[in-house]
PDB file of C-alpha atoms and ligand atoms in Angstrom:
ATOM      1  CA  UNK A 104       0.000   0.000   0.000  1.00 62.00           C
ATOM      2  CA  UNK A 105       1.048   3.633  -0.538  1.00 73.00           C
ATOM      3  CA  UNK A 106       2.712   5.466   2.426  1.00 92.00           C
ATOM      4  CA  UNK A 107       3.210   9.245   2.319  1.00 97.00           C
ATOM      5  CA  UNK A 108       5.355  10.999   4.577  1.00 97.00           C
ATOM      6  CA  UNK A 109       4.740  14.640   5.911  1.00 98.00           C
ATOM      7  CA  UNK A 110       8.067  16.685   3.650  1.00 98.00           C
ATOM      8  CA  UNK A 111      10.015  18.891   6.074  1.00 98.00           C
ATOM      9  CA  UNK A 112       9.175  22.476   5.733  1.00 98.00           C
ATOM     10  CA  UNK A 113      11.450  23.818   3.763  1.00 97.00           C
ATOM     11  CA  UNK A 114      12.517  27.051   5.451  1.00 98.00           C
ATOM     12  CA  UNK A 115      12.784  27.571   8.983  1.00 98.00           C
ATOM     13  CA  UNK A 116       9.027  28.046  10.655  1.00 98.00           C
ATOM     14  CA  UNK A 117      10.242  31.835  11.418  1.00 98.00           C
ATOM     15  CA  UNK A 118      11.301  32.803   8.270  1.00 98.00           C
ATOM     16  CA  UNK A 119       8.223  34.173   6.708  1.00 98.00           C
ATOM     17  CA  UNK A 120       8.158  36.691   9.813  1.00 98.00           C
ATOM     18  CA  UNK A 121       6.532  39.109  10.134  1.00 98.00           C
ATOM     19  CA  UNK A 122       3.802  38.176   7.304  1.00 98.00           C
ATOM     20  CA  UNK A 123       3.250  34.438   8.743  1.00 98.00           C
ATOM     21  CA  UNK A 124       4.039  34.741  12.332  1.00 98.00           C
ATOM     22  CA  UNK A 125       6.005  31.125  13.513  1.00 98.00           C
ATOM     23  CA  UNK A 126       3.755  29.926  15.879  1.00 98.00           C
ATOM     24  CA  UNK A 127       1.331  29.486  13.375  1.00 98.00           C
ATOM     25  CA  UNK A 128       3.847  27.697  11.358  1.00 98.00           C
ATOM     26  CA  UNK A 129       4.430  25.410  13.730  1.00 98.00           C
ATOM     27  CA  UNK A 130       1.217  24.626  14.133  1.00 98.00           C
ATOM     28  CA  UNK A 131       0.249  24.400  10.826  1.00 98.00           C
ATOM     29  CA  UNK A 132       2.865  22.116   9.450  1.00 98.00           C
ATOM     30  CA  UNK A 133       3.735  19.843  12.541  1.00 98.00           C
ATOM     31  CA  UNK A 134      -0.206  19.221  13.637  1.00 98.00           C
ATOM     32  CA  UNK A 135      -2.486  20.214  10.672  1.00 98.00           C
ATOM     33  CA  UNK A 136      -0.684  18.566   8.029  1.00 98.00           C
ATOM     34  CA  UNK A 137       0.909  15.941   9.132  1.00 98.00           C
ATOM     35  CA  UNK A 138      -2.748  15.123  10.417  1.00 98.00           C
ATOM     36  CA  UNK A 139      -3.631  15.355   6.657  1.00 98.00           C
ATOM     37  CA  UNK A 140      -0.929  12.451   5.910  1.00 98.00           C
ATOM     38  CA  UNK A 141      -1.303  10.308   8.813  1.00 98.00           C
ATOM     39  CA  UNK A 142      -5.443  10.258   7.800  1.00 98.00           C
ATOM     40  CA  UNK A 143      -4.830   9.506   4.106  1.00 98.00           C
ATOM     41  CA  UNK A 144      -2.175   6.814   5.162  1.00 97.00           C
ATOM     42  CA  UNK A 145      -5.163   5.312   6.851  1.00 97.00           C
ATOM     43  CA  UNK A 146      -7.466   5.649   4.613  1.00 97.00           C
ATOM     44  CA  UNK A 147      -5.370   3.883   1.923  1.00 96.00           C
ATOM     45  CA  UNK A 148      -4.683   1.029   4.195  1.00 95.00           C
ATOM     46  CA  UNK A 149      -4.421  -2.220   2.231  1.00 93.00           C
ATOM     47  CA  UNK A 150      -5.376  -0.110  -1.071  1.00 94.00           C
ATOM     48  CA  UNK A 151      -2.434  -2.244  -2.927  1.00 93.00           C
ATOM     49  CA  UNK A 152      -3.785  -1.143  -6.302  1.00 93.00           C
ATOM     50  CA  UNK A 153      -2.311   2.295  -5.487  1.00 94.00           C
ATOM     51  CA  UNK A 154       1.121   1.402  -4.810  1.00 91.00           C
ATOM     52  CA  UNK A 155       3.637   3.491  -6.714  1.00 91.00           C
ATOM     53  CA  UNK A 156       0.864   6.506  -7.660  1.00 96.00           C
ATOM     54  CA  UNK A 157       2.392  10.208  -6.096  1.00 97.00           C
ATOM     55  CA  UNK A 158      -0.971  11.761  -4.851  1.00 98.00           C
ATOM     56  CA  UNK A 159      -1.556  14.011  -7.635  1.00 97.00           C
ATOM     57  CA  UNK A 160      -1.905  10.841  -9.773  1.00 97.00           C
ATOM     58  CA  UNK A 161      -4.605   9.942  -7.325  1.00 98.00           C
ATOM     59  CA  UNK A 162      -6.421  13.226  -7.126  1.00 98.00           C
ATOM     60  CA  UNK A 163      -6.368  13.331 -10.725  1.00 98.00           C
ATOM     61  CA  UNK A 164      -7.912   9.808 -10.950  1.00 97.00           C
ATOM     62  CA  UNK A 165      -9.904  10.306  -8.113  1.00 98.00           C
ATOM     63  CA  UNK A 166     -12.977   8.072  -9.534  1.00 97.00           C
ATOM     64  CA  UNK A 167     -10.939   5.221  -9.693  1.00 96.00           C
ATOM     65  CA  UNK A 168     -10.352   5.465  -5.514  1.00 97.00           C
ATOM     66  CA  UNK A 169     -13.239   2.760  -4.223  1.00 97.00           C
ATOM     67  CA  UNK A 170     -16.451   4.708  -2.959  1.00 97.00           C
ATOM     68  CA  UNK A 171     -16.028   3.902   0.780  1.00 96.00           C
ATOM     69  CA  UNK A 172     -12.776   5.769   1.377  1.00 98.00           C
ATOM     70  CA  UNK A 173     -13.188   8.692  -2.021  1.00 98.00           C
ATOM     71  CA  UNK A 174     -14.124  11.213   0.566  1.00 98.00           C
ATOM     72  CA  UNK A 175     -11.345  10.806   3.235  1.00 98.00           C
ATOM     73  CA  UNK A 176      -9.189  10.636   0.076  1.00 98.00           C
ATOM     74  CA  UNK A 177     -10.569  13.917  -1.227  1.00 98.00           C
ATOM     75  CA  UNK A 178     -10.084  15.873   2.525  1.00 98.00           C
ATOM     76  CA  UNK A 179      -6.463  14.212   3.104  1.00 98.00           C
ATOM     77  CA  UNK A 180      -5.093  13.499   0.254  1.00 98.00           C
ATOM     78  CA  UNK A 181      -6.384  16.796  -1.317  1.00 98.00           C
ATOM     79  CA  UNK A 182      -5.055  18.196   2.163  1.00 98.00           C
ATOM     80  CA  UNK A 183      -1.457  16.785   2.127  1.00 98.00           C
ATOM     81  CA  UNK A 184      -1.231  17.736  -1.828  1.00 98.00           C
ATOM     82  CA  UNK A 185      -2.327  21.105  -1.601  1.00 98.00           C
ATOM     83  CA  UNK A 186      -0.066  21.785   1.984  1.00 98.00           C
ATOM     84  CA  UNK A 187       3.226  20.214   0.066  1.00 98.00           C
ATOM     85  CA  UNK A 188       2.712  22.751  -2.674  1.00 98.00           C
ATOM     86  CA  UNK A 189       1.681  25.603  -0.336  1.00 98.00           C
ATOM     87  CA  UNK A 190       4.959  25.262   1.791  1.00 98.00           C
ATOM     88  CA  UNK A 191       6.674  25.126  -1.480  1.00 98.00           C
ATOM     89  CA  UNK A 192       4.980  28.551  -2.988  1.00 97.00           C
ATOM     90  CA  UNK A 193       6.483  30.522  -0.039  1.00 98.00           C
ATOM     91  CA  UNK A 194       9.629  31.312   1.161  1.00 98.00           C
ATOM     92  CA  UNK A 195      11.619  33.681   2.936  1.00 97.00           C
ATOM     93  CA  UNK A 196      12.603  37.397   0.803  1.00 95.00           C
ATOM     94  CA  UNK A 197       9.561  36.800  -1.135  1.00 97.00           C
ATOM     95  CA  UNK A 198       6.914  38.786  -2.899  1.00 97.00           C
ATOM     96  CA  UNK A 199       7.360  41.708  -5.846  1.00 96.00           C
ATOM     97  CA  UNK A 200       5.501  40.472  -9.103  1.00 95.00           C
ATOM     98  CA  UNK A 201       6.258  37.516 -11.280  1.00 95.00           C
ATOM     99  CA  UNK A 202       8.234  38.072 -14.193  1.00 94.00           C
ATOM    100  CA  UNK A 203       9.169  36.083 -17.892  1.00 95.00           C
ATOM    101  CA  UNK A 204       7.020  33.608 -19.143  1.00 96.00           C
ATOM    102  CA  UNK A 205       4.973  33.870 -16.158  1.00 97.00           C
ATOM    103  CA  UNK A 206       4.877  37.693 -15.521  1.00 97.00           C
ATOM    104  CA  UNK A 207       3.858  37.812 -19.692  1.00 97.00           C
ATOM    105  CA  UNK A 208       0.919  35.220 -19.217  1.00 98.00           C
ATOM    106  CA  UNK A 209      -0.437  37.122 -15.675  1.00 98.00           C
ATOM    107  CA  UNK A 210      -0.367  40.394 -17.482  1.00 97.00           C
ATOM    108  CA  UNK A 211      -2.336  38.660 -21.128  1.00 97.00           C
ATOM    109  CA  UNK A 212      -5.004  36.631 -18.409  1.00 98.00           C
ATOM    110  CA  UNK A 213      -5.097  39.625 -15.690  1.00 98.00           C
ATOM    111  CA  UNK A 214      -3.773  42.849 -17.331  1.00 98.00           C
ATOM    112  CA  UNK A 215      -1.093  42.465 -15.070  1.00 97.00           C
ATOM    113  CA  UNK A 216       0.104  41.288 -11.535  1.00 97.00           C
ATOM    114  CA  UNK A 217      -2.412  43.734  -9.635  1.00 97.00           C
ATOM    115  CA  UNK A 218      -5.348  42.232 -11.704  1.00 98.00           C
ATOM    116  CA  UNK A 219      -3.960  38.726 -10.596  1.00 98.00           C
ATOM    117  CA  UNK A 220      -3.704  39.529  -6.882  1.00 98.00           C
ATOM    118  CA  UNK A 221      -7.491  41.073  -7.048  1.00 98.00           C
ATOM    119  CA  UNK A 222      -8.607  37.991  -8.581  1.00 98.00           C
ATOM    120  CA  UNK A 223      -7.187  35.870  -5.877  1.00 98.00           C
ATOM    121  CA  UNK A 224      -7.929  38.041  -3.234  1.00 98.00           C
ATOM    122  CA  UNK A 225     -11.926  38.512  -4.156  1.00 98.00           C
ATOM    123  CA  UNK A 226     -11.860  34.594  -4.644  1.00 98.00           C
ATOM    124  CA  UNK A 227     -10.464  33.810  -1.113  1.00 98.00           C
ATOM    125  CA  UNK A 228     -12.506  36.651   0.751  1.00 97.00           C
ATOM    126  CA  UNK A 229     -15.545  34.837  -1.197  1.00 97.00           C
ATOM    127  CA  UNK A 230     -14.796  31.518  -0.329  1.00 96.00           C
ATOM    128  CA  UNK A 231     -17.423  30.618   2.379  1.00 96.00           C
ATOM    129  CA  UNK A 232     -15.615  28.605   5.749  1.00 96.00           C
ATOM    130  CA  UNK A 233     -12.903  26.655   4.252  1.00 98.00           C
ATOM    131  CA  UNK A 234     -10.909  26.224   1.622  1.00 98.00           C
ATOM    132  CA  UNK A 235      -8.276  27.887  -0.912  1.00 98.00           C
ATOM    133  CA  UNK A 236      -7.896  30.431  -3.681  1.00 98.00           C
ATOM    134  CA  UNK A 237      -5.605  29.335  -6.558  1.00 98.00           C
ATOM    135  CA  UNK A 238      -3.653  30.225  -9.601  1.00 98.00           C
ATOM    136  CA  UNK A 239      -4.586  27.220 -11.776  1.00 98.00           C
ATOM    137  CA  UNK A 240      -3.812  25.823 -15.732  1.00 98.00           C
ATOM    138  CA  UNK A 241      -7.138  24.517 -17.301  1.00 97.00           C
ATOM    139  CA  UNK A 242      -6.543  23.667 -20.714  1.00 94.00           C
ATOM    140  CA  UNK A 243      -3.789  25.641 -21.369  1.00 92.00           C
ATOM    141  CA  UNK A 244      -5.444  28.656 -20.160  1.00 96.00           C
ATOM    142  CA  UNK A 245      -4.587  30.955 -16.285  1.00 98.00           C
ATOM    143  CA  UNK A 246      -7.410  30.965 -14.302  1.00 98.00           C
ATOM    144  CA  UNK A 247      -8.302  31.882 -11.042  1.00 98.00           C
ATOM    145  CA  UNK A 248     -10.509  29.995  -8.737  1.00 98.00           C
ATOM    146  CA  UNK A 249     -11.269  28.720  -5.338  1.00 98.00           C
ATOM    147  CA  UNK A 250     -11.884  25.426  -4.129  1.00 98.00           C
ATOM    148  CA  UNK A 251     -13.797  24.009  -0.437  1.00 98.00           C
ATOM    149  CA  UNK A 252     -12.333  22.197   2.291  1.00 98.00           C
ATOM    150  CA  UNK A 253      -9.197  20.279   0.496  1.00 98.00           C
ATOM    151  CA  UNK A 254     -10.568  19.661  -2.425  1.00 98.00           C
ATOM    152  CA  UNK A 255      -7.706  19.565  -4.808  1.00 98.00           C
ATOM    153  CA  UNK A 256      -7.904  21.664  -8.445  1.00 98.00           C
ATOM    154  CA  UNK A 257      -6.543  18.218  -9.885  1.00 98.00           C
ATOM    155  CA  UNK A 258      -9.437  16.872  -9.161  1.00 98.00           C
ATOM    156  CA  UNK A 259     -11.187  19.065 -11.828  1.00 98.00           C
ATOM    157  CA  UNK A 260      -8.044  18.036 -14.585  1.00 98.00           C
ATOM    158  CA  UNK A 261      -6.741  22.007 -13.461  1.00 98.00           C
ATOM    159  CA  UNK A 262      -3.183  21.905 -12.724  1.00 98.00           C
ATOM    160  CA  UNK A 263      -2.363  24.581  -9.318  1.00 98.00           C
ATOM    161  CA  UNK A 264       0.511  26.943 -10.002  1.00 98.00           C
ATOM    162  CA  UNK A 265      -0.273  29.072  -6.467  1.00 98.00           C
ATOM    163  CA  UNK A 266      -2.418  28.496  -3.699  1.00 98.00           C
ATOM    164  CA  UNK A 267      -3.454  30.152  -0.727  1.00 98.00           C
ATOM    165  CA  UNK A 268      -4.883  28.349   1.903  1.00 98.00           C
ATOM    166  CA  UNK A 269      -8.320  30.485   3.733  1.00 98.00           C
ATOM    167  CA  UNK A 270      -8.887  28.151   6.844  1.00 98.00           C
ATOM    168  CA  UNK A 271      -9.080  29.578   9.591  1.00 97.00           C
ATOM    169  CA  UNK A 272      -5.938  27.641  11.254  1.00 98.00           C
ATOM    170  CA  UNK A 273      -3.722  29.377   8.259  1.00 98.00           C
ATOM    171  CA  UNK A 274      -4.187  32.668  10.120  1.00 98.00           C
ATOM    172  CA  UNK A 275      -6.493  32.834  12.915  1.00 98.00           C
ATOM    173  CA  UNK A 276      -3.465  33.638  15.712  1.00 97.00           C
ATOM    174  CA  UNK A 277      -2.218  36.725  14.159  1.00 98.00           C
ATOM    175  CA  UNK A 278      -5.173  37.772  12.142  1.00 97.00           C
ATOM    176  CA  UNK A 279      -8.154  36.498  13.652  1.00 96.00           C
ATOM    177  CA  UNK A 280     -11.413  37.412  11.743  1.00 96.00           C
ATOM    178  CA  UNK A 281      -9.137  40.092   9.127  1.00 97.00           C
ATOM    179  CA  UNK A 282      -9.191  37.240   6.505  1.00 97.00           C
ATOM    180  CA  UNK A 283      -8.354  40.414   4.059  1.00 98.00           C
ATOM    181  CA  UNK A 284      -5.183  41.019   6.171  1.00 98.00           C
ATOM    182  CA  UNK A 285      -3.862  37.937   5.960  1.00 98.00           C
ATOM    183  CA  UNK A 286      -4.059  37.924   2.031  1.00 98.00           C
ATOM    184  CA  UNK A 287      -2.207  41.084   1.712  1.00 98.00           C
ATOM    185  CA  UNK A 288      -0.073  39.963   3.651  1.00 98.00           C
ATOM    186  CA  UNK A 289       0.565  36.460   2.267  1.00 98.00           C
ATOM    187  CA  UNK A 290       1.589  38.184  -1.042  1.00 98.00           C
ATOM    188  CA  UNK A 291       4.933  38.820   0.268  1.00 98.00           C
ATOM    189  CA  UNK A 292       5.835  35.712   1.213  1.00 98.00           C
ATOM    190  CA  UNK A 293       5.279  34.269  -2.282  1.00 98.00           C
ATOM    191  CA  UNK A 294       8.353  32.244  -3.867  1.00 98.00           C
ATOM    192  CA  UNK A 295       7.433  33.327  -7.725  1.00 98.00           C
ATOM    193  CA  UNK A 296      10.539  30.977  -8.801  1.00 97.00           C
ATOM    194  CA  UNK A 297       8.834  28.618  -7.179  1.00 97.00           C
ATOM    195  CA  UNK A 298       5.799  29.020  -9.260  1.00 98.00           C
ATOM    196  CA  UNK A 299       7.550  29.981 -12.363  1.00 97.00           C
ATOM    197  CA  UNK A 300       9.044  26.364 -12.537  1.00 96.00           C
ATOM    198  CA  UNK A 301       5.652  24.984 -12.325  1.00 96.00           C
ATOM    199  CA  UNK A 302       4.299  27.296 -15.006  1.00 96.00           C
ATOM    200  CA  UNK A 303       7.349  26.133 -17.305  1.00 92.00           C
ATOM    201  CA  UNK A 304       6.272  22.399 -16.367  1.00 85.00           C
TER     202      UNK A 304
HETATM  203 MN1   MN B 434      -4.060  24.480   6.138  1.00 74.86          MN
END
């Protein structure tokens, strides 16, 4: 059977001070997600036919994951996938705007990087309770949109460039209600070579 394992964080959990305060770091990586893995790890317990698959195969194939464990698939899988690439679109001395390939495409889809961070801003202030707002491929085409819970974009055949995570537990302790706050200030922790290699792949 498959067994994923939580991926160290890849920065220390103060380094996107004073934007993403470390406790909530901590927190967020050590309990939250590793929670995430431990549950799909369950879930897939015995589930030999998925031996060998990353989880973004299995997102992306989601209907082939039997009907009796699809939905803990969905929140933990979806939650571990979409956590790994979270961690990964962040990093310390981020922020500015995106350039090359990337930069040209944002400014063609969005008229340019403010248009993009309105769009995901409006789409993660929208997003009722839980869940993300995301720079996604579909079919070629950038597109912003916003998902519940953990529900992965793969799961919809979009491929997630950026994500931002709206629970509650991604911001609560230094932002409380101020869901707007938090997005501003997210925006400067974002690794954009991070997201530019994705774009190019
Ligand atoms: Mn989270």
């Amino acid at each position: 059977m498959p067994e994923f394992t939580l991926p160290p964080l890849p920065y220390a959990y103060e380094a996107l001070e004073p934007h993403i305060d470390t406790l909530t770091m901590t927190i967020h990586h050590d309990r939250h997600h590793a929670t995430y893995v431990t549950n799909l790890n369950a879930a897939l317990k015995g589930q030999t036919a998925f031996d060998g698959q990353s989880i973004e195969d299995i997102l992306k194939n989601i209907s082939q994951v039997p009907d009796g464990i699809r939905q803990a698939v969905i929140n933990n899988g979806g939650g571990h996938a979409n956590h790994t690439l979270f961690w990964e679109n962040m990093g310390p001395g981020g922020g500015g705007a995106p350039g090359g390939a990337l930069g040209d495409a944002i400014q063609a889809a969005f008229g340019g990087f403010d248009g993009l961070k309105a769009a995901v801003n409006d789409a993660g202030v929208k997003r009722f309770g839980s869940g993300w707002s995301w720079l996604v491929l579909d079919g070629g085409s950038l597109k912003v949109i916003s998902t519940a819970n953990q529900d992965s974009p793969l799961m919809a055949g979009q491929t997630p460039l950026l994500g931002v995570d709206v629970w509650e537990h991604a911001y609560y302790l230094k932002y409380q209600n101020f869901r707007p706050k938090y997005l501003e200030a997210w925006w400067n922790t974002v690794n954009w070579a991070s997201v530019s290699s994705r774009f190019a792949g």
